[in-house]
mmCIF file of C-alpha atoms and ligand atoms in Angstrom:
data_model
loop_
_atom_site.group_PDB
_atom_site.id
_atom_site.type_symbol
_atom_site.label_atom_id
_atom_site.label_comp_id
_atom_site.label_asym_id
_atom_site.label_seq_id
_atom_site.Cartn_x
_atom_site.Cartn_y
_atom_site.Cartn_z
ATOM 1 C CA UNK A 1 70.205 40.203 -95.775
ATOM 2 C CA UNK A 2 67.286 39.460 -93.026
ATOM 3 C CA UNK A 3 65.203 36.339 -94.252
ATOM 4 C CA UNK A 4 61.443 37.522 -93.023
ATOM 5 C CA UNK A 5 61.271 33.669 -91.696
ATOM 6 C CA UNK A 6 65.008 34.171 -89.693
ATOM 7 C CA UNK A 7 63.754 35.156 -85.894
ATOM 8 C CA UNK A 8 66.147 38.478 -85.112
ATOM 9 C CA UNK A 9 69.305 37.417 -83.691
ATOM 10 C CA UNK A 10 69.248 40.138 -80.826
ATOM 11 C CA UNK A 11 66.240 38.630 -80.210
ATOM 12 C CA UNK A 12 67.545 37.212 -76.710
ATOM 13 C CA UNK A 13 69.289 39.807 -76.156
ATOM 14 C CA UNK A 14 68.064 42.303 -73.074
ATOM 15 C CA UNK A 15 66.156 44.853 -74.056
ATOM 16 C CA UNK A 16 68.179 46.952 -71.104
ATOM 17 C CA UNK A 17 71.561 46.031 -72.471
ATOM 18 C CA UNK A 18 70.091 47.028 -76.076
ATOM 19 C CA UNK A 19 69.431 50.462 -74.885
ATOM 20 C CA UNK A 20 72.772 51.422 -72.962
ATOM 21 C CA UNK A 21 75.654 52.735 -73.943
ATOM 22 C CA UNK A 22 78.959 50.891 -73.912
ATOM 23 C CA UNK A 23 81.514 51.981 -71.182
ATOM 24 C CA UNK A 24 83.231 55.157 -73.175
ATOM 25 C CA UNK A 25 86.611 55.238 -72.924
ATOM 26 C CA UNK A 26 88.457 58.504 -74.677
ATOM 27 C CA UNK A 27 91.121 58.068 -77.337
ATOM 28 C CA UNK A 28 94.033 59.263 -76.091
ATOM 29 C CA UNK A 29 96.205 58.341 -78.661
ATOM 30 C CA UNK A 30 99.582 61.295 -78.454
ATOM 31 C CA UNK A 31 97.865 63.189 -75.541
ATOM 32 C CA UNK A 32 99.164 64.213 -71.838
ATOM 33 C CA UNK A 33 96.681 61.495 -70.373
ATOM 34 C CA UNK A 34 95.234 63.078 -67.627
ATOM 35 C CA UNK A 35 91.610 61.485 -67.481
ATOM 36 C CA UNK A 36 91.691 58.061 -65.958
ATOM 37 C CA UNK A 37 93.698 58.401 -62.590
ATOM 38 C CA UNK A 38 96.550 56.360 -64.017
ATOM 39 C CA UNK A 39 99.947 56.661 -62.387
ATOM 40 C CA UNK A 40 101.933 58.491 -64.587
ATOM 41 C CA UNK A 41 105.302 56.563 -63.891
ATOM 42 C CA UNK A 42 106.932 53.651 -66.243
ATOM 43 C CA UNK A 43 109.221 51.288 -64.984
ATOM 44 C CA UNK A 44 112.828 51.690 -65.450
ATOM 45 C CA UNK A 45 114.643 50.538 -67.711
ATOM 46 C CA UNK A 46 116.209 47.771 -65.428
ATOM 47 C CA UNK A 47 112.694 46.487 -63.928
ATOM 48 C CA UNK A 48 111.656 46.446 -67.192
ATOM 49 C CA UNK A 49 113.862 44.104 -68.085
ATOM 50 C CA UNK A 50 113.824 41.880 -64.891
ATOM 51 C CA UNK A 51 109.741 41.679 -65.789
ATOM 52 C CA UNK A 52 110.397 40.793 -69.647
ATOM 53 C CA UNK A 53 112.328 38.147 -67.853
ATOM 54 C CA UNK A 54 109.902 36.764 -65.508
ATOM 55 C CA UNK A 55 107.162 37.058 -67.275
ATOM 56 C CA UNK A 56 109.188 35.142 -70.847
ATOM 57 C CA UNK A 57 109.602 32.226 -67.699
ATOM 58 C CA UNK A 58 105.387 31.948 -66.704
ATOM 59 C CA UNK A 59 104.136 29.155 -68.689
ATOM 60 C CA UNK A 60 101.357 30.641 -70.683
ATOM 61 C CA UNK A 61 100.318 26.853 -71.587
ATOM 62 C CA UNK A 62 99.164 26.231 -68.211
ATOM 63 C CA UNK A 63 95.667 27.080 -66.214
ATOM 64 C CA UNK A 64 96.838 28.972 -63.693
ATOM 65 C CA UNK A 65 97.984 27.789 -60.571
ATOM 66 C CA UNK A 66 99.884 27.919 -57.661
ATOM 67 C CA UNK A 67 100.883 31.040 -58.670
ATOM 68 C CA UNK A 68 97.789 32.498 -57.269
ATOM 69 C CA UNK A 69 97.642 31.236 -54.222
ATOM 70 C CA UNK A 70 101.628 32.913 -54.152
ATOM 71 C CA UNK A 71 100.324 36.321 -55.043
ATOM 72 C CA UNK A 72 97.120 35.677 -52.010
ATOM 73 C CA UNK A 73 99.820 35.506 -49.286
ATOM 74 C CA UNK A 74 101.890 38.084 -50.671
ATOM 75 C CA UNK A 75 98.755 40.683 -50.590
ATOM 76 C CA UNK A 76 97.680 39.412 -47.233
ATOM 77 C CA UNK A 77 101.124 40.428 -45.968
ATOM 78 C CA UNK A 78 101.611 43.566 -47.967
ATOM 79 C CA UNK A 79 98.211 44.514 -46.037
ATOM 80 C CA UNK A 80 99.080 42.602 -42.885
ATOM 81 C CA UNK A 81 95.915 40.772 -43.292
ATOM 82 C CA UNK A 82 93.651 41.043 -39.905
ATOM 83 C CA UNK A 83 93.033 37.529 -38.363
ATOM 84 C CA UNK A 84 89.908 36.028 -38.891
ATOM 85 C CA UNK A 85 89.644 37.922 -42.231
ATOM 86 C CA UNK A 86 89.725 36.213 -45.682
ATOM 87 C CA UNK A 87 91.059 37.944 -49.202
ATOM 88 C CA UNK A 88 89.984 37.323 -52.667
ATOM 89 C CA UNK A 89 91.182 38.521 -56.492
ATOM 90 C CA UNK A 90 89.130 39.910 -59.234
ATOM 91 C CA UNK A 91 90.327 41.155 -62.625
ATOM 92 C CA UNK A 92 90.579 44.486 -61.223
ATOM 93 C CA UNK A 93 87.929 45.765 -58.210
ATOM 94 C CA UNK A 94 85.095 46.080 -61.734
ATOM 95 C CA UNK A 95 84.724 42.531 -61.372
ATOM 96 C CA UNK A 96 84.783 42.516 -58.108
ATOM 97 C CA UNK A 97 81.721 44.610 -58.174
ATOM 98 C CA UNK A 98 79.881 42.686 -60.651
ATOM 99 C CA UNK A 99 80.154 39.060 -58.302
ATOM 100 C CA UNK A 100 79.235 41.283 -55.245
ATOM 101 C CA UNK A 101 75.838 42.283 -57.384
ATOM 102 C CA UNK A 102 75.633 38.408 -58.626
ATOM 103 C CA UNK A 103 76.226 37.135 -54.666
ATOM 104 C CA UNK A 104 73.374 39.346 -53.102
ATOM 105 C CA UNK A 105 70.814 38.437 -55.820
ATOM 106 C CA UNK A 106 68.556 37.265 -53.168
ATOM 107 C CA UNK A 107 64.701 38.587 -53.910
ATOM 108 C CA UNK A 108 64.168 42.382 -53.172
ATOM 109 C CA UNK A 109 67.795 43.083 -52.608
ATOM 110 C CA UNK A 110 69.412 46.242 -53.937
ATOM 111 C CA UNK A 111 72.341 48.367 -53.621
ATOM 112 C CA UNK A 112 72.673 52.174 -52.481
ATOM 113 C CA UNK A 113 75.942 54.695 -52.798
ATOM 114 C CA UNK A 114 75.982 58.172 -52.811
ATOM 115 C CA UNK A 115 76.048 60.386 -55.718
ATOM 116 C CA UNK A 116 78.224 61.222 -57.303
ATOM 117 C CA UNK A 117 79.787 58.167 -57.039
ATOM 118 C CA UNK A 118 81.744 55.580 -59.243
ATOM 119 C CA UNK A 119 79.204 54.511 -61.538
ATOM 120 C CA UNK A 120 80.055 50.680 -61.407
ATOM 121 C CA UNK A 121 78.026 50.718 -57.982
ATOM 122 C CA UNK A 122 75.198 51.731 -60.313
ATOM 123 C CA UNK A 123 76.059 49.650 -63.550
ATOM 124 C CA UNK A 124 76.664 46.494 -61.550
ATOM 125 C CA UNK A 125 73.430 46.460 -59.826
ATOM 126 C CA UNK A 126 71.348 47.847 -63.047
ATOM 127 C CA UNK A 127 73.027 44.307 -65.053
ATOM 128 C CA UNK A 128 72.030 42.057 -61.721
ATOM 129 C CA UNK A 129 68.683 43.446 -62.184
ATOM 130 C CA UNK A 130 68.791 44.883 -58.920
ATOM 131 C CA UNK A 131 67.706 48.024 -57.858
ATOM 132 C CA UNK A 132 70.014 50.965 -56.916
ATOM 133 C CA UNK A 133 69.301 53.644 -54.818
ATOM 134 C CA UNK A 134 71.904 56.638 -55.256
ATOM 135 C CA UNK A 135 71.461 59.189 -52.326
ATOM 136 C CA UNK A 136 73.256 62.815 -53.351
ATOM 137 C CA UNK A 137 75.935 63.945 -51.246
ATOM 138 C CA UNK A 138 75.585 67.630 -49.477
ATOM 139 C CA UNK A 139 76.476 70.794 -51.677
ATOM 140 C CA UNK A 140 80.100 70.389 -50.148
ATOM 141 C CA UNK A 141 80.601 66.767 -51.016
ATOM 142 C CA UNK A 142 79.990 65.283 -47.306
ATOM 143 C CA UNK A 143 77.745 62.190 -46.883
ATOM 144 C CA UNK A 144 74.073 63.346 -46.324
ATOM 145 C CA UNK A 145 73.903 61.155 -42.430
ATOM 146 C CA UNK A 146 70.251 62.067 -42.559
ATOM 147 C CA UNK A 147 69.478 60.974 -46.045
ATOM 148 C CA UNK A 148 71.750 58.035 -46.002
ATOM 149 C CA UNK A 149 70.117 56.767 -42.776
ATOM 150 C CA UNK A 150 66.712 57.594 -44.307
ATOM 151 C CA UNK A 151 67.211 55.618 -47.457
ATOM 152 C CA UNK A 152 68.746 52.676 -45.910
ATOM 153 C CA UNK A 153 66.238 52.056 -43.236
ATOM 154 C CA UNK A 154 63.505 52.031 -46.347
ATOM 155 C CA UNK A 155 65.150 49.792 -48.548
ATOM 156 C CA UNK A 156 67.331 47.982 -46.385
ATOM 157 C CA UNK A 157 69.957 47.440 -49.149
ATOM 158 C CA UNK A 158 72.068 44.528 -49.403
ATOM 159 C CA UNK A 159 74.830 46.083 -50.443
ATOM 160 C CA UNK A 160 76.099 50.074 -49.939
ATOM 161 C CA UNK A 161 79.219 51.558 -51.335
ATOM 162 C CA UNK A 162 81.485 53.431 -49.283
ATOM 163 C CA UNK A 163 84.241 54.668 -51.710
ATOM 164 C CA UNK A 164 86.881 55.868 -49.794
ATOM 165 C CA UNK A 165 88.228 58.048 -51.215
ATOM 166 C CA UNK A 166 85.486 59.313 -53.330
ATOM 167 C CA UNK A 167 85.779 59.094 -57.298
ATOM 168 C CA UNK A 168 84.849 61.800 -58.729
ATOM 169 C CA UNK A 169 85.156 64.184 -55.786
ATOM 170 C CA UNK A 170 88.368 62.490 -54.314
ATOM 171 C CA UNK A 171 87.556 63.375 -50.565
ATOM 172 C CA UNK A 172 87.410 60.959 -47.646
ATOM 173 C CA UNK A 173 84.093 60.948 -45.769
ATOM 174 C CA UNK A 174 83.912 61.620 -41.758
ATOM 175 C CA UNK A 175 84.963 57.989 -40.271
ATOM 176 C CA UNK A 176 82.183 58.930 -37.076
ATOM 177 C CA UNK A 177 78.993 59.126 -39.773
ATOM 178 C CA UNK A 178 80.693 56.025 -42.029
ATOM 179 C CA UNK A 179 80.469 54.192 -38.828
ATOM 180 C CA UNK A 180 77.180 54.924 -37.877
ATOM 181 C CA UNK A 181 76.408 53.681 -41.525
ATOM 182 C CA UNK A 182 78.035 50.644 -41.258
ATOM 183 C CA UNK A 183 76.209 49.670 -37.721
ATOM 184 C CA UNK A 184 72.824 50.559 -39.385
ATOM 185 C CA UNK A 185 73.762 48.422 -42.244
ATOM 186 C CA UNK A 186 73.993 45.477 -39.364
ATOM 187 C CA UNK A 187 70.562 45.895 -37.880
ATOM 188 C CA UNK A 188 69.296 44.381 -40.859
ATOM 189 C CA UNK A 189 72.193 42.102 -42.438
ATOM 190 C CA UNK A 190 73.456 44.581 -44.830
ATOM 191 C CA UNK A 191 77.356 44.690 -46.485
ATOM 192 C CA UNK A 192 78.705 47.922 -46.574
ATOM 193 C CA UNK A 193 81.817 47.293 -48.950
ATOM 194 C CA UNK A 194 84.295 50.355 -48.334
ATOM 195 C CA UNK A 195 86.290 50.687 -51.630
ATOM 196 C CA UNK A 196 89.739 52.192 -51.228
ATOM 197 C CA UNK A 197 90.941 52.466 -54.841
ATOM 198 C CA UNK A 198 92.829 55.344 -54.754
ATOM 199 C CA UNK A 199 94.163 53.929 -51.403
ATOM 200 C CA UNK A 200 98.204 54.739 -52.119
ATOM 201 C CA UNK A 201 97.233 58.809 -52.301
ATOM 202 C CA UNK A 202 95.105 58.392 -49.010
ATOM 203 C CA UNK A 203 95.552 60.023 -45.598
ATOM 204 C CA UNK A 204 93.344 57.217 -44.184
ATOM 205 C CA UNK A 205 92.163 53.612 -44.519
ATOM 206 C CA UNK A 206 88.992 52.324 -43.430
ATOM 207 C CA UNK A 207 91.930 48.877 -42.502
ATOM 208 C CA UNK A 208 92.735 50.675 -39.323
ATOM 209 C CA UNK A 209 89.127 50.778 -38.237
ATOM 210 C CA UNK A 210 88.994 47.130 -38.641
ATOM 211 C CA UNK A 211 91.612 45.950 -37.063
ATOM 212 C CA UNK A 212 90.219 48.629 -33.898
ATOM 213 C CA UNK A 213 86.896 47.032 -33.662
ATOM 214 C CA UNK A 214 87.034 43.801 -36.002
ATOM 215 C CA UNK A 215 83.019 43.515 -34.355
ATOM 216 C CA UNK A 216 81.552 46.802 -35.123
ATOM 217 C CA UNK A 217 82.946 45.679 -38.990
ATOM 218 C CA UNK A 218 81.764 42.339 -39.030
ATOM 219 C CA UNK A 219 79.313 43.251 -42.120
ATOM 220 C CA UNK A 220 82.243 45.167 -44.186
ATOM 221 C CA UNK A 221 84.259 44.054 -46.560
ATOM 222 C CA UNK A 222 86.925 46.387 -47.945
ATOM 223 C CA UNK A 223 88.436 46.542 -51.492
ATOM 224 C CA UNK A 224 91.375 47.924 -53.448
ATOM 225 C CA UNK A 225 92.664 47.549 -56.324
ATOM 226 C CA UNK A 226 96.588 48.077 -58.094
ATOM 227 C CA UNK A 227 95.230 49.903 -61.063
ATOM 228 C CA UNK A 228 95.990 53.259 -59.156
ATOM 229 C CA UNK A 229 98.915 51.937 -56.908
ATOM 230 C CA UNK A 230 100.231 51.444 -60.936
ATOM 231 C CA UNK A 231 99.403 48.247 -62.452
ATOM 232 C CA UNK A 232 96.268 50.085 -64.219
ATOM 233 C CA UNK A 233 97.048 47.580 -67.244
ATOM 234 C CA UNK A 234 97.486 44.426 -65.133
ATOM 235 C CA UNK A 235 94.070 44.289 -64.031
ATOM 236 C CA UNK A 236 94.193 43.274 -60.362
ATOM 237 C CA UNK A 237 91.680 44.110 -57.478
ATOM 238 C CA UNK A 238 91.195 42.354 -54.255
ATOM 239 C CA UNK A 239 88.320 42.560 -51.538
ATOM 240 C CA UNK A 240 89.100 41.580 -47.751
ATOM 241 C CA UNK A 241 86.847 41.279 -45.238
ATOM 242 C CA UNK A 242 85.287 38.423 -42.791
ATOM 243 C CA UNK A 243 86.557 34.898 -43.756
ATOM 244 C CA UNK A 244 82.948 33.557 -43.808
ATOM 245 C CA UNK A 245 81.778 36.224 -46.036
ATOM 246 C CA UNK A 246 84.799 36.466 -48.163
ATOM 247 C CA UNK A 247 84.528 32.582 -49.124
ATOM 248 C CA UNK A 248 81.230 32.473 -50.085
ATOM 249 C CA UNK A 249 81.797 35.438 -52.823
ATOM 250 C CA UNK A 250 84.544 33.816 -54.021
ATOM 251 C CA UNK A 251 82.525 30.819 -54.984
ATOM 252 C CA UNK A 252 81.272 33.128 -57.777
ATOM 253 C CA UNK A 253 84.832 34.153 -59.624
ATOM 254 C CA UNK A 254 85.193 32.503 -62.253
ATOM 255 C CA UNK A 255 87.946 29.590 -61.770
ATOM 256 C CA UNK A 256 91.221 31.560 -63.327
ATOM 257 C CA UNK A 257 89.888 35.311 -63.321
ATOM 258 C CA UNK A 258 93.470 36.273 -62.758
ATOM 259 C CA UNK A 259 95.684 35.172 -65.443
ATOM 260 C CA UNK A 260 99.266 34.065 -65.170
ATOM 261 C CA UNK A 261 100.930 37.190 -66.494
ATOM 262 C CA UNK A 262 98.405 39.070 -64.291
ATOM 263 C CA UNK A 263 99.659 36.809 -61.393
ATOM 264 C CA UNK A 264 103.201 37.320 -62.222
ATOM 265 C CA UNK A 265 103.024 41.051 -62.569
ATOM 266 C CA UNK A 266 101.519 41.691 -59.572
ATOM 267 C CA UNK A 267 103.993 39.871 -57.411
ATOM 268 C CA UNK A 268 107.113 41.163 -59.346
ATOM 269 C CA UNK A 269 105.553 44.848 -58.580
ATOM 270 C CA UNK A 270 104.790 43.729 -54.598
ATOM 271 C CA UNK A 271 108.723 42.901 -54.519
ATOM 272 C CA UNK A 272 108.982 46.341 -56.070
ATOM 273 C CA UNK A 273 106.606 47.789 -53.079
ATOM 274 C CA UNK A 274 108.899 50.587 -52.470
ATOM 275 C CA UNK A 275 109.408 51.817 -55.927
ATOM 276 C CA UNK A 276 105.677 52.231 -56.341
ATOM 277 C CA UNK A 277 105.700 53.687 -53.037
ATOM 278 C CA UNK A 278 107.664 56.316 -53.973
ATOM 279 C CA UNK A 279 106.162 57.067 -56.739
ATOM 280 C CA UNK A 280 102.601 57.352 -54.864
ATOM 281 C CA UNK A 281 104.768 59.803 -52.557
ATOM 282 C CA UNK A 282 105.562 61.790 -55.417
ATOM 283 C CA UNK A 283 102.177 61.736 -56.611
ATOM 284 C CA UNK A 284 100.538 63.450 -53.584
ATOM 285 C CA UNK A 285 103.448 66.029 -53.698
ATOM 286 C CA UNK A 286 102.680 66.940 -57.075
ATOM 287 C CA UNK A 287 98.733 67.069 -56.254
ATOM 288 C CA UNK A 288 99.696 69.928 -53.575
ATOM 289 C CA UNK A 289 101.387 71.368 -56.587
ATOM 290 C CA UNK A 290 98.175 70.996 -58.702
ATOM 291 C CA UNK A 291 96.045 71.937 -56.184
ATOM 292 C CA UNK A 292 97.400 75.520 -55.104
ATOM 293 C CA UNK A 293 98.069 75.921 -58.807
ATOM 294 C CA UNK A 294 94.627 75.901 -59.488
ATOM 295 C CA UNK A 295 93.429 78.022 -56.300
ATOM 296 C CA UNK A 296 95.688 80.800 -57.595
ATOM 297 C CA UNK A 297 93.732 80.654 -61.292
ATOM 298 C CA UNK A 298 90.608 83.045 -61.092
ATOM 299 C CA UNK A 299 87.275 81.417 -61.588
ATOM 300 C CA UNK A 300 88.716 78.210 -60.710
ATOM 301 C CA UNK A 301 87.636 76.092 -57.557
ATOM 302 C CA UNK A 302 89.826 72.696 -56.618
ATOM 303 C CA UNK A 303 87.989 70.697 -53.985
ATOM 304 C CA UNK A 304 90.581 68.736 -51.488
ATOM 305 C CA UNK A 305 91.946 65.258 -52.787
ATOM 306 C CA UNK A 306 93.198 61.974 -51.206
ATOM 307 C CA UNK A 307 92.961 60.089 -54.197
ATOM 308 C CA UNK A 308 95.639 60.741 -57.390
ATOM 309 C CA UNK A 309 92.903 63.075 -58.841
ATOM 310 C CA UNK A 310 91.831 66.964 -58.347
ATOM 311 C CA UNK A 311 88.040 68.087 -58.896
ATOM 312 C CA UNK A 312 87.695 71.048 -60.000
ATOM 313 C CA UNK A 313 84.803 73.934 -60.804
ATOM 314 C CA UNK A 314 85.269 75.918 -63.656
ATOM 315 C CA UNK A 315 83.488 78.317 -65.672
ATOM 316 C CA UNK A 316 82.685 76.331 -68.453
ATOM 317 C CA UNK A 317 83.760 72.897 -68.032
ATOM 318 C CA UNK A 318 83.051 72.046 -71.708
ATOM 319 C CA UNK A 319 84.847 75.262 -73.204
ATOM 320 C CA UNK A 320 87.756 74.341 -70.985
ATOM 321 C CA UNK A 321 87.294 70.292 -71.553
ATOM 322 C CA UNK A 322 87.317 71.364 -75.623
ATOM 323 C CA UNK A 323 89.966 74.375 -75.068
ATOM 324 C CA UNK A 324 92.626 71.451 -73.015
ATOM 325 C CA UNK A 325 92.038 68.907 -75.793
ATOM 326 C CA UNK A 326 92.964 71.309 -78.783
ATOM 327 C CA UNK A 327 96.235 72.048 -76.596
ATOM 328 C CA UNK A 328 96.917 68.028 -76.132
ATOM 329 C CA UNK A 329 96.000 67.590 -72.768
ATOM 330 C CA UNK A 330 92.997 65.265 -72.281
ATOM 331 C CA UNK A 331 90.854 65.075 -68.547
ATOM 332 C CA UNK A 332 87.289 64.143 -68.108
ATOM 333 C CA UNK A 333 84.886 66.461 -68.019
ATOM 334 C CA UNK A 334 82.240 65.151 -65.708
ATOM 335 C CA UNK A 335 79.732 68.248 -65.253
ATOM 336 C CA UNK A 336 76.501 65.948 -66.612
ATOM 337 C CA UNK A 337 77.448 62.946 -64.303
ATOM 338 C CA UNK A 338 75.394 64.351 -61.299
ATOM 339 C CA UNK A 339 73.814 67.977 -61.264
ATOM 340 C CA UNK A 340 76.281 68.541 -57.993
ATOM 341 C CA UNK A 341 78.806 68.321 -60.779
ATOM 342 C CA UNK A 342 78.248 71.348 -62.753
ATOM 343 C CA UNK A 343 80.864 72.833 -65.073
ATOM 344 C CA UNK A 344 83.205 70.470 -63.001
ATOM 345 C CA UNK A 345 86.022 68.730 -64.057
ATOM 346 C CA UNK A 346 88.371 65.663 -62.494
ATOM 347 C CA UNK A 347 91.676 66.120 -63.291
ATOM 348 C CA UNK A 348 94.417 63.181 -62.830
ATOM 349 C CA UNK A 349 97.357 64.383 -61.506
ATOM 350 C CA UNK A 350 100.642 63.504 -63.737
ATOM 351 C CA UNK A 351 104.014 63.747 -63.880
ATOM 352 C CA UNK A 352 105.348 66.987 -62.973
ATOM 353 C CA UNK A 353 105.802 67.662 -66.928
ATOM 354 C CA UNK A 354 102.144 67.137 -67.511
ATOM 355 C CA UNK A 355 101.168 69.099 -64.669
ATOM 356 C CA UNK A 356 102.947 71.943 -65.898
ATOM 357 C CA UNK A 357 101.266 71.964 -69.308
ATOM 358 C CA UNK A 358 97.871 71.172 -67.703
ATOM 359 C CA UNK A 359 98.636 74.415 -65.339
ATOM 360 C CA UNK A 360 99.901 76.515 -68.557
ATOM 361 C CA UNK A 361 96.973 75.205 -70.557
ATOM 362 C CA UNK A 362 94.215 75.910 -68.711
ATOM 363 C CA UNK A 363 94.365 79.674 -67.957
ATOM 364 C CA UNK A 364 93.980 80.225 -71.640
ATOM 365 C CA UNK A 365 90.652 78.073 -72.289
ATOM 366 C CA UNK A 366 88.785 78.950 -69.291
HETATM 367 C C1 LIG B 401 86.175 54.078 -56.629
HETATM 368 C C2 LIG B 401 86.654 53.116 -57.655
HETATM 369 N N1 LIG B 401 86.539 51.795 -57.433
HETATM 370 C C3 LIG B 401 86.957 50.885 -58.322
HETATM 371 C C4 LIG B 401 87.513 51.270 -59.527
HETATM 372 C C5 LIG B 401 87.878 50.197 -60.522
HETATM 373 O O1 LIG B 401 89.175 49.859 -60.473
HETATM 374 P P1 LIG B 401 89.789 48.622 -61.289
HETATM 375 O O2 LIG B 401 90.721 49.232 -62.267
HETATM 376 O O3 LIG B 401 90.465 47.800 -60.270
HETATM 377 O O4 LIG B 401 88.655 47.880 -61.947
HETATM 378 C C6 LIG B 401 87.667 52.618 -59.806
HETATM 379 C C7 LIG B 401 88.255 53.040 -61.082
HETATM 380 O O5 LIG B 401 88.343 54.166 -61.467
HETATM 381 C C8 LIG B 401 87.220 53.561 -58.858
HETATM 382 O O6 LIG B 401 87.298 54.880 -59.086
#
């Protein structure tokens, strides 16, 4: 009951947030999970264990710690940290995003990405009360040079998003125009932050460019995450860049972001490097499968991946989106993200099981 003298409760509440939607994530509950580029792959039985173990031995009473600072160094080495460069954790690359947006709050600043694009660029920026400027990719996915020179020189954003791969179309960009980006981003102080996510499926890291010419990339800082590499649950991200730059972002994380079992997790699965390795090897050989699957169905169109997911055009992306979920298997059907998008879907590539019943299922609900 609502007392007429009782002010609203939502009162303070932003009238922005009050409109959105919440983030909408599918239940999935008994379905070949095919939707969130997840690797498929469980621990054996064995690491299992040896993690039950470890992580029955973190003391849970405790802030965390040194613990940390452990899993810092053993990131910096896993990427053979460039010198002069600094590295940071969020609770996965998401909140990584969100301090980026809450660092460059400076008056008029605002953050541009391409469309389609991961829509925390977009998100972050629209709760930081910053403007965002998406700029549509060309028909085949490439990075409109023209249009992404136009738009930065006009609004000079503080911040633009490189993903790298792209999520939802899962291709790499040309490294010649991303450069040309990043030195226009310099004329006028900007970050470009190149976000390699799906890095462990990728022919190419934007790393290599830095360590080539740490000068041309003084403005970038570059950020990955293990949810795709396979610790989707943990929650673990990580941004590297310029030690100068890197410091004064971290000033904004919250003081123990990453929480102990996170911690522990991540450095038990870093021992582990070669298992998830593997498994990222047998990943991309089972997106080949996908892929030529999928060129061989009629009226189907896969675009080329580097990331652990497969866009596709379809007929009718809802028919087929509806038609796969009757038969169990459950993608994302992203054909209203961006009008570029139409009747397309992103499909997560699985275990060669779910493959299979994605590639049996779909010729009969297209
Ligand atoms: C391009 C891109 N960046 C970042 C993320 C977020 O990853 P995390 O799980 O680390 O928050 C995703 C997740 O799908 C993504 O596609």
């Amino acid at each position: 009951m609502t007392d007429m003298n009782t002010p609203n409760p939502l009162r303070f509440i932003r009238q922005d947030i009050q409109s959105m939607h919440a983030y909408a994530i599918q239940d999935s509950a008994g379905m070949v999970k095919l939707d969130a580029m997840e690797n498929p792959f469980s621990l054996s039985p064995e690491l299992q264990a040896k993690l039950g173990e470890r992580l029955g031995a973190v003391a849970i009473n405790r802030y965390p710690g040194a613990r940390i600072d452990d899993l810092k160094q053993a990131l910096a080495s896993y990427v053979d940290l460039p010198e002069g460069h600094g590295l940071m954790l969020g609770n996965g690359s998401d909140e990584l995003i969100s301090l980026l947006a809450m660092a460059c709050d400076v008056p008029g600043a605002s953050i541009l990405a391409p469309l389609p694009g991961f829509v925390m660029y977009a998100m972050s920026a629209q709760l930081q009360g910053l403007a965002f400027h998406g700029v549509p990719l060309t028909a085949g996915f490439e990075l409109d040079e023209a249009a992404m020179l136009a738009a930065m020189r006009a609004h000079r954003p503080a911040i633009t998003y490189i993903a790298y791969p792209n999520n939802p179309t899962a291709n790499l960009w040309d490294a010649a125009v991303i450069r040309r980006l990043i030195a226009e981003a310099a004329t006028f102080g900007g970050l470009v932050v190149m976000d390699e996510a799906y890095q462990p499926f990728s022919s190419k890291t934007w790393l290599d460019e830095i360590r080539a010419n740490p000068a041309a990339n003084a403005n970038v800082l570059l950020m990955r995450t293990l949810s795709k590499f396979g610790l989707a649950g943990v929650r673990l991200g990580y941004m590297l860049g310029p030690q100068a730059l890197v410091h004064e972002v971290d000033k904004l994380r919250p003081p123990y972001n990453v929480s102990v079992l996170n911690a522990e997790c991540a450095l038990f699965a870093l021992e582990h490097a070669g298992v998830f390795a593997q498994q990222a090897a047998h990943i991309r050989e089972q997106r080949s499968v996908l892929i030529e699957a999928l060129a061989r169905m009629p009226g189907v169109t896969p675009f080329p991946s580097d990331a652990n997911m497969v866009l596709a055009r379809v007929p009718d992306a809802q028919r087929s989106f509806d038609g796969l979920k009757a038969r169990g298997v459950l993608v994302k059907n992203v054909s209203k993200m961006h009008p570029s998008l139409t009747n397309c879907l992103r499909l997560t590539v699985g275990t060669p099981e779910e493959n299979a019943q994605l590639i049996g299922a779909l010729p009969q609900v297209l």
